[in-house]
């Protein structure tokens, strides 16, 4: 199979390459951010908006999930946070006239950059079957169409509900309730493509799928290993935290195939040190590792620690190991058997270098390992993270100050969405609490993750797709397969702030529901006719929960919030005015938390019994039968989010007194067993050492391993501009960064335009090819045999079935690719 990339709106022949940076941020970054802000929203709105980013009583930056320090600067944002804000707070609008002027065919010919630049969506729109253009539709009619399509499904599992990680806790909680009320757990989310490997690995070994450190721990660590992460671009505020750690005496080790600017030096624009004195040197040690070599590196560190322990003693925390861990002896034996030659081959790093890093670990009183996509998006990502945990356990680096695991999350509320139940594999405890709170029985069978959802859509096992934010078509792997899968749907629904490709590659019918973003003021009018301003809450990468309140006038007066959209669909499906069902009796009427007593014994709660009890005929629709739907006062929830927070407090552990604890800009930290009490909810009841067979990508003759990553001018599929300033790329995105010696050895030239062809061997031994056309070769200091190119343009190359073991995450950081001359 050969597939092409979508056309681009950028003239790639004009790409310029010059001036790769060794320093991140500094004054130029601030100026660049302001330039973009002024362009999108003018000076007054820019100043008003940027002053409120991440302030107590302001709004949470929609950029990344890095936490705010307790002591905040007046401008607690970064260049890329400012771009994320400008992108949302823009004054540009996509109104019905825009859709009348542009056909779907025309829009499809544009790339995500052009689509995003058109501005904020203002009106609900529908694409009728066979139509060439979207047309406006009223909110009521649009929501009615959606509810009807969902109700008409033969089986609720024919619906797929995606979530991107900007969705607030309140919206996420209500959304998963809608989905489970309908009768399915098909809740794929962006996390499936992101930190799922972290969640899988940490849940198994530590008993919690989240990090175990606080921002203070980062400030006070003695050693920080930052692996597979580019904070200068993707988490710029993390650089301030690393700088503080350095000032407190920390050592930093950067592990990356690329010499990323922010990892090497940082000029903090908020300190004289940064502005005048040339900034802080960040990494004391830069380990230029081969793609996918990290498991080997951490095995090497573990092996070294155990060797020195055996020889001299004094390395391990024996008390911790004895009291709090299991599996140590097996791990020790496995590391004794590991071969240095193989570890060197896998990492491309000399034994001496690895031992030097291991010595830093050995002599560090407290160590934190931070990571992001460079570790999670590999076939052996979960095994890699197991080996990270092994190293930390050796010295008891979990559950004490300045030490622990720090998966650095992407989207600003991706972690909160999981806490709220956006998960295709919910725990029984969560579902039981949900049942109890809303008087229904949630489905127990696990749902589809992102890749499984695409397969189901491709194979005709799903008919309706709905997305709460995000850009499913562009963000997911195997673009051609995914596009065909979505076109296979009866109906696709996108709840979005901005136009993107997922609005133009659609099912037979499509609906766009525009919604409020983080920066927008959210006023809801209650039954009493009074409009009240609402706040939402989010959870950052370090399990801190706080409120966020937008202050800008929204792009249109009758935009519904995500919460309002979901609450209204719930009302149409489960409430007093449910579509196509009998009117609900007075006793069923919402208003109380538990209006209906189900009084079902556990044994009776199988789906079959449920159906029989409800008297559902086999050929009847299973969805939303009034006998088993969640009970709540949907209209009230829509206009008063404090009521949603009450429900959350009743269902999700750690949210007691929720409202009070986020009042007046307060932040609270969710309970974390490993961090708080060295308590580990694992299979053995202890933190688990694990034995993981060494894996790493092999590079076939004449090929390279390609990683797909972010430029400095994008937020995932939202493209802010065509530059990647820190890497010295200007005016284009279709570039492939290749080691200069490989360029020559493979028979290509600097600046040559080539096709990238990925090669994937299916389980049955067949070789499939996928093609992305016209990429400019840029010689770059990446290890031999490794290359890098931007996502989403390269998603056409990522095979749907190439996923990480256990977590199912697409292997976006290791794709076997060959280059082809264009004749
Ligand atoms: N401005 C901005 N901020 C963002 C985003 C954005 O697009 N733009 N996206 C947000 C989201 S959703 C996420 S998940 C995060 C992503 O944050 P990152 O994970 O930093 O994002 P990537 O660009 O994918 O960068 C991967 C980094 O890992 C390195 N790497 C790749 N493969 C390997 C490997 O095998 N081993 C090692 N050691 N390193 C490797 C790459 O060279 C690169 O430096 O950022 C969030 N913040
Ligand atoms: N090849 C490759 N693929 C990858 C990755 C990679 O590194 N390489 N990274 C993966 C990762 S880490 C992630 S997280 C995913 C990202 O996948 P997604 O989260 O699906 O993608 P985004 O580009 O962040 O989504 C942007 C869209 O979200 C909408 N939006 C923005 N803010 C809001 C809001 O407040 N509410 C609503 N309703 N909509 C909003 C806008 O319409 C915007 O166009 O991509 C993954 N895909
Ligand atoms: Mo992400």
mmCIF file with all atom_site columns, C-alpha atoms in Angstrom, residues 221-394:
data_model
loop_
_atom_site.group_PDB
_atom_site.id
_atom_site.type_symbol
_atom_site.label_atom_id
_atom_site.label_alt_id
_atom_site.label_comp_id
_atom_site.label_asym_id
_atom_site.label_entity_id
_atom_site.label_seq_id
_atom_site.pdbx_PDB_ins_code
_atom_site.Cartn_x
_atom_site.Cartn_y
_atom_site.Cartn_z
_atom_site.occupancy
_atom_site.B_iso_or_equiv
_atom_site.pdbx_formal_charge
_atom_site.auth_seq_id
_atom_site.auth_comp_id
_atom_site.auth_asym_id
_atom_site.auth_atom_id
_atom_site.pdbx_PDB_model_num
ATOM 1   C CA . UNK A 1 221 ? 16.389 16.996  43.655 1.00 0.00 ? 221 UNK A CA 1
ATOM 2   C CA . UNK A 1 222 ? 20.122 16.301  43.578 1.00 0.00 ? 222 UNK A CA 1
ATOM 3   C CA . UNK A 1 223 ? 19.989 14.623  40.196 1.00 0.00 ? 223 UNK A CA 1
ATOM 4   C CA . UNK A 1 224 ? 17.447 15.055  37.405 1.00 0.00 ? 224 UNK A CA 1
ATOM 5   C CA . UNK A 1 225 ? 17.531 12.789  34.384 1.00 0.00 ? 225 UNK A CA 1
ATOM 6   C CA . UNK A 1 226 ? 15.484 14.291  31.557 1.00 0.00 ? 226 UNK A CA 1
ATOM 7   C CA . UNK A 1 227 ? 14.991 11.591  28.944 1.00 0.00 ? 227 UNK A CA 1
ATOM 8   C CA . UNK A 1 228 ? 13.006 11.709  25.711 1.00 0.00 ? 228 UNK A CA 1
ATOM 9   C CA . UNK A 1 229 ? 11.710 15.178  26.239 1.00 0.00 ? 229 UNK A CA 1
ATOM 10  C CA . UNK A 1 230 ? 12.175 18.581  24.639 1.00 0.00 ? 230 UNK A CA 1
ATOM 11  C CA . UNK A 1 231 ? 11.146 21.020  27.369 1.00 0.00 ? 231 UNK A CA 1
ATOM 12  C CA . UNK A 1 232 ? 12.536 24.128  25.632 1.00 0.00 ? 232 UNK A CA 1
ATOM 13  C CA . UNK A 1 233 ? 9.713  23.799  23.127 1.00 0.00 ? 233 UNK A CA 1
ATOM 14  C CA . UNK A 1 234 ? 7.034  21.693  24.762 1.00 0.00 ? 234 UNK A CA 1
ATOM 15  C CA . UNK A 1 235 ? 7.265  22.552  28.461 1.00 0.00 ? 235 UNK A CA 1
ATOM 16  C CA . UNK A 1 236 ? 9.203  25.831  28.580 1.00 0.00 ? 236 UNK A CA 1
ATOM 17  C CA . UNK A 1 237 ? 8.147  26.616  32.145 1.00 0.00 ? 237 UNK A CA 1
ATOM 18  C CA . UNK A 1 238 ? 9.865  23.401  33.197 1.00 0.00 ? 238 UNK A CA 1
ATOM 19  C CA . UNK A 1 239 ? 13.139 25.125  32.344 1.00 0.00 ? 239 UNK A CA 1
ATOM 20  C CA . UNK A 1 240 ? 12.559 27.602  35.189 1.00 0.00 ? 240 UNK A CA 1
ATOM 21  C CA . UNK A 1 241 ? 12.107 24.670  37.557 1.00 0.00 ? 241 UNK A CA 1
ATOM 22  C CA . UNK A 1 242 ? 15.261 23.000  36.276 1.00 0.00 ? 242 UNK A CA 1
ATOM 23  C CA . UNK A 1 243 ? 17.107 26.297  36.632 1.00 0.00 ? 243 UNK A CA 1
ATOM 24  C CA . UNK A 1 244 ? 15.980 26.541  40.232 1.00 0.00 ? 244 UNK A CA 1
ATOM 25  C CA . UNK A 1 245 ? 17.115 22.973  40.859 1.00 0.00 ? 245 UNK A CA 1
ATOM 26  C CA . UNK A 1 246 ? 20.498 23.858  39.429 1.00 0.00 ? 246 UNK A CA 1
ATOM 27  C CA . UNK A 1 247 ? 20.733 26.879  41.671 1.00 0.00 ? 247 UNK A CA 1
ATOM 28  C CA . UNK A 1 248 ? 20.065 24.506  44.557 1.00 0.00 ? 248 UNK A CA 1
ATOM 29  C CA . UNK A 1 249 ? 22.981 22.391  43.404 1.00 0.00 ? 249 UNK A CA 1
ATOM 30  C CA . UNK A 1 250 ? 21.328 19.763  41.222 1.00 0.00 ? 250 UNK A CA 1
ATOM 31  C CA . UNK A 1 251 ? 23.045 17.873  38.429 1.00 0.00 ? 251 UNK A CA 1
ATOM 32  C CA . UNK A 1 252 ? 21.091 17.447  35.187 1.00 0.00 ? 252 UNK A CA 1
ATOM 33  C CA . UNK A 1 253 ? 21.523 14.646  32.679 1.00 0.00 ? 253 UNK A CA 1
ATOM 34  C CA . UNK A 1 254 ? 19.816 15.030  29.295 1.00 0.00 ? 254 UNK A CA 1
ATOM 35  C CA . UNK A 1 255 ? 19.167 11.846  27.339 1.00 0.00 ? 255 UNK A CA 1
ATOM 36  C CA . UNK A 1 256 ? 18.166 12.542  23.774 1.00 0.00 ? 256 UNK A CA 1
ATOM 37  C CA . UNK A 1 257 ? 19.177 11.703  20.214 1.00 0.00 ? 257 UNK A CA 1
ATOM 38  C CA . UNK A 1 258 ? 19.057 15.445  19.476 1.00 0.00 ? 258 UNK A CA 1
ATOM 39  C CA . UNK A 1 259 ? 20.979 18.256  21.170 1.00 0.00 ? 259 UNK A CA 1
ATOM 40  C CA . UNK A 1 260 ? 17.794 20.180  22.012 1.00 0.00 ? 260 UNK A CA 1
ATOM 41  C CA . UNK A 1 261 ? 18.377 23.858  22.779 1.00 0.00 ? 261 UNK A CA 1
ATOM 42  C CA . UNK A 1 262 ? 16.601 24.102  26.135 1.00 0.00 ? 262 UNK A CA 1
ATOM 43  C CA . UNK A 1 263 ? 18.369 21.040  27.470 1.00 0.00 ? 263 UNK A CA 1
ATOM 44  C CA . UNK A 1 264 ? 21.748 22.604  26.880 1.00 0.00 ? 264 UNK A CA 1
ATOM 45  C CA . UNK A 1 265 ? 21.311 26.244  27.956 1.00 0.00 ? 265 UNK A CA 1
ATOM 46  C CA . UNK A 1 266 ? 18.431 28.365  29.209 1.00 0.00 ? 266 UNK A CA 1
ATOM 47  C CA . UNK A 1 267 ? 18.070 32.126  29.284 1.00 0.00 ? 267 UNK A CA 1
ATOM 48  C CA . UNK A 1 268 ? 15.316 32.943  31.730 1.00 0.00 ? 268 UNK A CA 1
ATOM 49  C CA . UNK A 1 269 ? 13.708 36.168  30.468 1.00 0.00 ? 269 UNK A CA 1
ATOM 50  C CA . UNK A 1 270 ? 12.431 36.860  33.983 1.00 0.00 ? 270 UNK A CA 1
ATOM 51  C CA . UNK A 1 271 ? 15.822 37.098  35.672 1.00 0.00 ? 271 UNK A CA 1
ATOM 52  C CA . UNK A 1 272 ? 18.830 39.353  35.082 1.00 0.00 ? 272 UNK A CA 1
ATOM 53  C CA . UNK A 1 273 ? 20.930 36.188  35.057 1.00 0.00 ? 273 UNK A CA 1
ATOM 54  C CA . UNK A 1 274 ? 18.974 35.052  31.991 1.00 0.00 ? 274 UNK A CA 1
ATOM 55  C CA . UNK A 1 275 ? 18.745 38.352  30.188 1.00 0.00 ? 275 UNK A CA 1
ATOM 56  C CA . UNK A 1 276 ? 22.205 39.762  30.730 1.00 0.00 ? 276 UNK A CA 1
ATOM 57  C CA . UNK A 1 277 ? 24.529 36.998  31.794 1.00 0.00 ? 277 UNK A CA 1
ATOM 58  C CA . UNK A 1 278 ? 23.882 34.553  28.995 1.00 0.00 ? 278 UNK A CA 1
ATOM 59  C CA . UNK A 1 279 ? 21.715 32.167  30.952 1.00 0.00 ? 279 UNK A CA 1
ATOM 60  C CA . UNK A 1 280 ? 22.200 28.946  32.823 1.00 0.00 ? 280 UNK A CA 1
ATOM 61  C CA . UNK A 1 281 ? 23.992 25.881  31.545 1.00 0.00 ? 281 UNK A CA 1
ATOM 62  C CA . UNK A 1 282 ? 21.419 23.127  31.911 1.00 0.00 ? 282 UNK A CA 1
ATOM 63  C CA . UNK A 1 283 ? 22.675 19.632  31.181 1.00 0.00 ? 283 UNK A CA 1
ATOM 64  C CA . UNK A 1 284 ? 25.873 18.627  32.942 1.00 0.00 ? 284 UNK A CA 1
ATOM 65  C CA . UNK A 1 285 ? 25.872 15.495  30.861 1.00 0.00 ? 285 UNK A CA 1
ATOM 66  C CA . UNK A 1 286 ? 24.255 15.085  27.439 1.00 0.00 ? 286 UNK A CA 1
ATOM 67  C CA . UNK A 1 287 ? 23.832 11.453  26.488 1.00 0.00 ? 287 UNK A CA 1
ATOM 68  C CA . UNK A 1 288 ? 23.216 11.326  22.767 1.00 0.00 ? 288 UNK A CA 1
ATOM 69  C CA . UNK A 1 289 ? 21.334 8.078   22.653 1.00 0.00 ? 289 UNK A CA 1
ATOM 70  C CA . UNK A 1 290 ? 20.009 6.126   19.688 1.00 0.00 ? 290 UNK A CA 1
ATOM 71  C CA . UNK A 1 291 ? 16.256 6.130   19.192 1.00 0.00 ? 291 UNK A CA 1
ATOM 72  C CA . UNK A 1 292 ? 14.806 3.424   21.420 1.00 0.00 ? 292 UNK A CA 1
ATOM 73  C CA . UNK A 1 293 ? 18.038 2.908   23.359 1.00 0.00 ? 293 UNK A CA 1
ATOM 74  C CA . UNK A 1 294 ? 16.740 4.080   26.723 1.00 0.00 ? 294 UNK A CA 1
ATOM 75  C CA . UNK A 1 295 ? 15.818 0.686   28.103 1.00 0.00 ? 295 UNK A CA 1
ATOM 76  C CA . UNK A 1 296 ? 19.419 -0.354  27.553 1.00 0.00 ? 296 UNK A CA 1
ATOM 77  C CA . UNK A 1 297 ? 20.710 2.817   29.210 1.00 0.00 ? 297 UNK A CA 1
ATOM 78  C CA . UNK A 1 298 ? 18.641 2.237   32.345 1.00 0.00 ? 298 UNK A CA 1
ATOM 79  C CA . UNK A 1 299 ? 19.662 -1.419  32.419 1.00 0.00 ? 299 UNK A CA 1
ATOM 80  C CA . UNK A 1 300 ? 23.275 -0.253  32.182 1.00 0.00 ? 300 UNK A CA 1
ATOM 81  C CA . UNK A 1 301 ? 22.747 2.106   35.118 1.00 0.00 ? 301 UNK A CA 1
ATOM 82  C CA . UNK A 1 302 ? 21.116 -0.658  37.151 1.00 0.00 ? 302 UNK A CA 1
ATOM 83  C CA . UNK A 1 303 ? 23.868 -3.093  36.230 1.00 0.00 ? 303 UNK A CA 1
ATOM 84  C CA . UNK A 1 304 ? 26.560 -0.650  37.266 1.00 0.00 ? 304 UNK A CA 1
ATOM 85  C CA . UNK A 1 305 ? 24.884 0.140   40.595 1.00 0.00 ? 305 UNK A CA 1
ATOM 86  C CA . UNK A 1 306 ? 24.594 -3.554  41.377 1.00 0.00 ? 306 UNK A CA 1
ATOM 87  C CA . UNK A 1 307 ? 28.214 -4.192  40.386 1.00 0.00 ? 307 UNK A CA 1
ATOM 88  C CA . UNK A 1 308 ? 29.501 -1.470  42.704 1.00 0.00 ? 308 UNK A CA 1
ATOM 89  C CA . UNK A 1 309 ? 27.211 -2.663  45.471 1.00 0.00 ? 309 UNK A CA 1
ATOM 90  C CA . UNK A 1 310 ? 28.653 -6.143  45.148 1.00 0.00 ? 310 UNK A CA 1
ATOM 91  C CA . UNK A 1 311 ? 32.214 -4.833  45.177 1.00 0.00 ? 311 UNK A CA 1
ATOM 92  C CA . UNK A 1 312 ? 32.098 -1.996  47.730 1.00 0.00 ? 312 UNK A CA 1
ATOM 93  C CA . UNK A 1 313 ? 28.603 -2.000  49.219 1.00 0.00 ? 313 UNK A CA 1
ATOM 94  C CA . UNK A 1 314 ? 26.824 1.164   50.316 1.00 0.00 ? 314 UNK A CA 1
ATOM 95  C CA . UNK A 1 315 ? 24.901 1.746   47.079 1.00 0.00 ? 315 UNK A CA 1
ATOM 96  C CA . UNK A 1 316 ? 21.489 0.245   47.685 1.00 0.00 ? 316 UNK A CA 1
ATOM 97  C CA . UNK A 1 317 ? 18.742 1.238   50.105 1.00 0.00 ? 317 UNK A CA 1
ATOM 98  C CA . UNK A 1 318 ? 18.414 -2.214  51.642 1.00 0.00 ? 318 UNK A CA 1
ATOM 99  C CA . UNK A 1 319 ? 15.775 -1.178  54.151 1.00 0.00 ? 319 UNK A CA 1
ATOM 100 C CA . UNK A 1 320 ? 13.557 0.216   51.408 1.00 0.00 ? 320 UNK A CA 1
ATOM 101 C CA . UNK A 1 321 ? 14.083 -2.810  49.211 1.00 0.00 ? 321 UNK A CA 1
ATOM 102 C CA . UNK A 1 322 ? 13.238 -5.195  52.026 1.00 0.00 ? 322 UNK A CA 1
ATOM 103 C CA . UNK A 1 323 ? 10.248 -3.315  53.368 1.00 0.00 ? 323 UNK A CA 1
ATOM 104 C CA . UNK A 1 324 ? 8.655  -1.927  50.208 1.00 0.00 ? 324 UNK A CA 1
ATOM 105 C CA . UNK A 1 325 ? 9.601  -3.923  47.116 1.00 0.00 ? 325 UNK A CA 1
ATOM 106 C CA . UNK A 1 326 ? 9.224  -7.328  45.538 1.00 0.00 ? 326 UNK A CA 1
ATOM 107 C CA . UNK A 1 327 ? 11.233 -9.072  42.827 1.00 0.00 ? 327 UNK A CA 1
ATOM 108 C CA . UNK A 1 328 ? 14.661 -7.679  43.702 1.00 0.00 ? 328 UNK A CA 1
ATOM 109 C CA . UNK A 1 329 ? 16.603 -10.951 43.444 1.00 0.00 ? 329 UNK A CA 1
ATOM 110 C CA . UNK A 1 330 ? 15.275 -11.733 39.973 1.00 0.00 ? 330 UNK A CA 1
ATOM 111 C CA . UNK A 1 331 ? 16.139 -8.247  38.807 1.00 0.00 ? 331 UNK A CA 1
ATOM 112 C CA . UNK A 1 332 ? 19.642 -8.477  40.249 1.00 0.00 ? 332 UNK A CA 1
ATOM 113 C CA . UNK A 1 333 ? 20.267 -11.776 38.488 1.00 0.00 ? 333 UNK A CA 1
ATOM 114 C CA . UNK A 1 334 ? 18.929 -10.418 35.194 1.00 0.00 ? 334 UNK A CA 1
ATOM 115 C CA . UNK A 1 335 ? 21.201 -7.379  35.365 1.00 0.00 ? 335 UNK A CA 1
ATOM 116 C CA . UNK A 1 336 ? 24.186 -9.580  36.187 1.00 0.00 ? 336 UNK A CA 1
ATOM 117 C CA . UNK A 1 337 ? 23.471 -11.459 32.952 1.00 0.00 ? 337 UNK A CA 1
ATOM 118 C CA . UNK A 1 338 ? 23.041 -8.326  30.821 1.00 0.00 ? 338 UNK A CA 1
ATOM 119 C CA . UNK A 1 339 ? 25.838 -7.880  28.290 1.00 0.00 ? 339 UNK A CA 1
ATOM 120 C CA . UNK A 1 340 ? 27.711 -4.582  28.102 1.00 0.00 ? 340 UNK A CA 1
ATOM 121 C CA . UNK A 1 341 ? 28.323 -5.172  24.394 1.00 0.00 ? 341 UNK A CA 1
ATOM 122 C CA . UNK A 1 342 ? 24.614 -5.377  23.765 1.00 0.00 ? 342 UNK A CA 1
ATOM 123 C CA . UNK A 1 343 ? 23.878 -2.348  25.946 1.00 0.00 ? 343 UNK A CA 1
ATOM 124 C CA . UNK A 1 344 ? 26.434 -0.370  23.952 1.00 0.00 ? 344 UNK A CA 1
ATOM 125 C CA . UNK A 1 345 ? 24.974 -1.549  20.656 1.00 0.00 ? 345 UNK A CA 1
ATOM 126 C CA . UNK A 1 346 ? 21.461 -0.572  21.719 1.00 0.00 ? 346 UNK A CA 1
ATOM 127 C CA . UNK A 1 347 ? 22.330 2.894   22.985 1.00 0.00 ? 347 UNK A CA 1
ATOM 128 C CA . UNK A 1 348 ? 25.168 3.774   20.641 1.00 0.00 ? 348 UNK A CA 1
ATOM 129 C CA . UNK A 1 349 ? 26.805 5.144   23.789 1.00 0.00 ? 349 UNK A CA 1
ATOM 130 C CA . UNK A 1 350 ? 30.194 4.034   25.092 1.00 0.00 ? 350 UNK A CA 1
ATOM 131 C CA . UNK A 1 351 ? 30.288 1.874   28.225 1.00 0.00 ? 351 UNK A CA 1
ATOM 132 C CA . UNK A 1 352 ? 32.434 4.507   29.922 1.00 0.00 ? 352 UNK A CA 1
ATOM 133 C CA . UNK A 1 353 ? 29.808 7.208   29.355 1.00 0.00 ? 353 UNK A CA 1
ATOM 134 C CA . UNK A 1 354 ? 27.053 5.010   30.690 1.00 0.00 ? 354 UNK A CA 1
ATOM 135 C CA . UNK A 1 355 ? 29.128 4.168   33.763 1.00 0.00 ? 355 UNK A CA 1
ATOM 136 C CA . UNK A 1 356 ? 29.806 7.877   34.290 1.00 0.00 ? 356 UNK A CA 1
ATOM 137 C CA . UNK A 1 357 ? 26.074 8.598   34.270 1.00 0.00 ? 357 UNK A CA 1
ATOM 138 C CA . UNK A 1 358 ? 25.523 5.641   36.581 1.00 0.00 ? 358 UNK A CA 1
ATOM 139 C CA . UNK A 1 359 ? 28.098 7.117   38.953 1.00 0.00 ? 359 UNK A CA 1
ATOM 140 C CA . UNK A 1 360 ? 26.066 10.344  39.031 1.00 0.00 ? 360 UNK A CA 1
ATOM 141 C CA . UNK A 1 361 ? 23.077 8.238   39.996 1.00 0.00 ? 361 UNK A CA 1
ATOM 142 C CA . UNK A 1 362 ? 25.071 6.270   42.582 1.00 0.00 ? 362 UNK A CA 1
ATOM 143 C CA . UNK A 1 363 ? 26.342 9.387   44.328 1.00 0.00 ? 363 UNK A CA 1
ATOM 144 C CA . UNK A 1 364 ? 23.044 11.303  44.182 1.00 0.00 ? 364 UNK A CA 1
ATOM 145 C CA . UNK A 1 365 ? 21.144 11.415  47.486 1.00 0.00 ? 365 UNK A CA 1
ATOM 146 C CA . UNK A 1 366 ? 17.861 11.957  45.618 1.00 0.00 ? 366 UNK A CA 1
ATOM 147 C CA . UNK A 1 367 ? 17.085 11.350  41.963 1.00 0.00 ? 367 UNK A CA 1
ATOM 148 C CA . UNK A 1 368 ? 14.146 12.176  39.703 1.00 0.00 ? 368 UNK A CA 1
ATOM 149 C CA . UNK A 1 369 ? 13.642 10.811  36.206 1.00 0.00 ? 369 UNK A CA 1
ATOM 150 C CA . UNK A 1 370 ? 11.535 13.019  33.904 1.00 0.00 ? 370 UNK A CA 1
ATOM 151 C CA . UNK A 1 371 ? 10.327 11.824  30.524 1.00 0.00 ? 371 UNK A CA 1
ATOM 152 C CA . UNK A 1 372 ? 7.855  12.413  27.730 1.00 0.00 ? 372 UNK A CA 1
ATOM 153 C CA . UNK A 1 373 ? 7.188  11.073  24.228 1.00 0.00 ? 373 UNK A CA 1
ATOM 154 C CA . UNK A 1 374 ? 10.763 9.980   23.502 1.00 0.00 ? 374 UNK A CA 1
ATOM 155 C CA . UNK A 1 375 ? 10.215 7.127   25.960 1.00 0.00 ? 375 UNK A CA 1
ATOM 156 C CA . UNK A 1 376 ? 6.502  6.388   25.566 1.00 0.00 ? 376 UNK A CA 1
ATOM 157 C CA . UNK A 1 377 ? 6.095  6.050   21.807 1.00 0.00 ? 377 UNK A CA 1
ATOM 158 C CA . UNK A 1 378 ? 8.198  2.948   21.197 1.00 0.00 ? 378 UNK A CA 1
ATOM 159 C CA . UNK A 1 379 ? 7.256  -0.710  20.847 1.00 0.00 ? 379 UNK A CA 1
ATOM 160 C CA . UNK A 1 380 ? 9.090  -1.484  24.084 1.00 0.00 ? 380 UNK A CA 1
ATOM 161 C CA . UNK A 1 381 ? 8.019  1.707   25.904 1.00 0.00 ? 381 UNK A CA 1
ATOM 162 C CA . UNK A 1 382 ? 6.435  -0.083  28.850 1.00 0.00 ? 382 UNK A CA 1
ATOM 163 C CA . UNK A 1 383 ? 9.510  -2.292  29.325 1.00 0.00 ? 383 UNK A CA 1
ATOM 164 C CA . UNK A 1 384 ? 11.689 0.819   29.121 1.00 0.00 ? 384 UNK A CA 1
ATOM 165 C CA . UNK A 1 385 ? 9.702  2.532   31.860 1.00 0.00 ? 385 UNK A CA 1
ATOM 166 C CA . UNK A 1 386 ? 9.807  -0.628  33.976 1.00 0.00 ? 386 UNK A CA 1
ATOM 167 C CA . UNK A 1 387 ? 13.585 -0.379  33.812 1.00 0.00 ? 387 UNK A CA 1
ATOM 168 C CA . UNK A 1 388 ? 13.454 3.299   34.785 1.00 0.00 ? 388 UNK A CA 1
ATOM 169 C CA . UNK A 1 389 ? 11.451 2.304   37.864 1.00 0.00 ? 389 UNK A CA 1
ATOM 170 C CA . UNK A 1 390 ? 13.920 -0.502  38.656 1.00 0.00 ? 390 UNK A CA 1
ATOM 171 C CA . UNK A 1 391 ? 16.805 1.961   38.828 1.00 0.00 ? 391 UNK A CA 1
ATOM 172 C CA . UNK A 1 392 ? 14.885 4.327   41.121 1.00 0.00 ? 392 UNK A CA 1
ATOM 173 C CA . UNK A 1 393 ? 13.832 1.501   43.442 1.00 0.00 ? 393 UNK A CA 1
ATOM 174 C CA . UNK A 1 394 ? 17.426 0.376   43.986 1.00 0.00 ? 394 UNK A CA 1
#
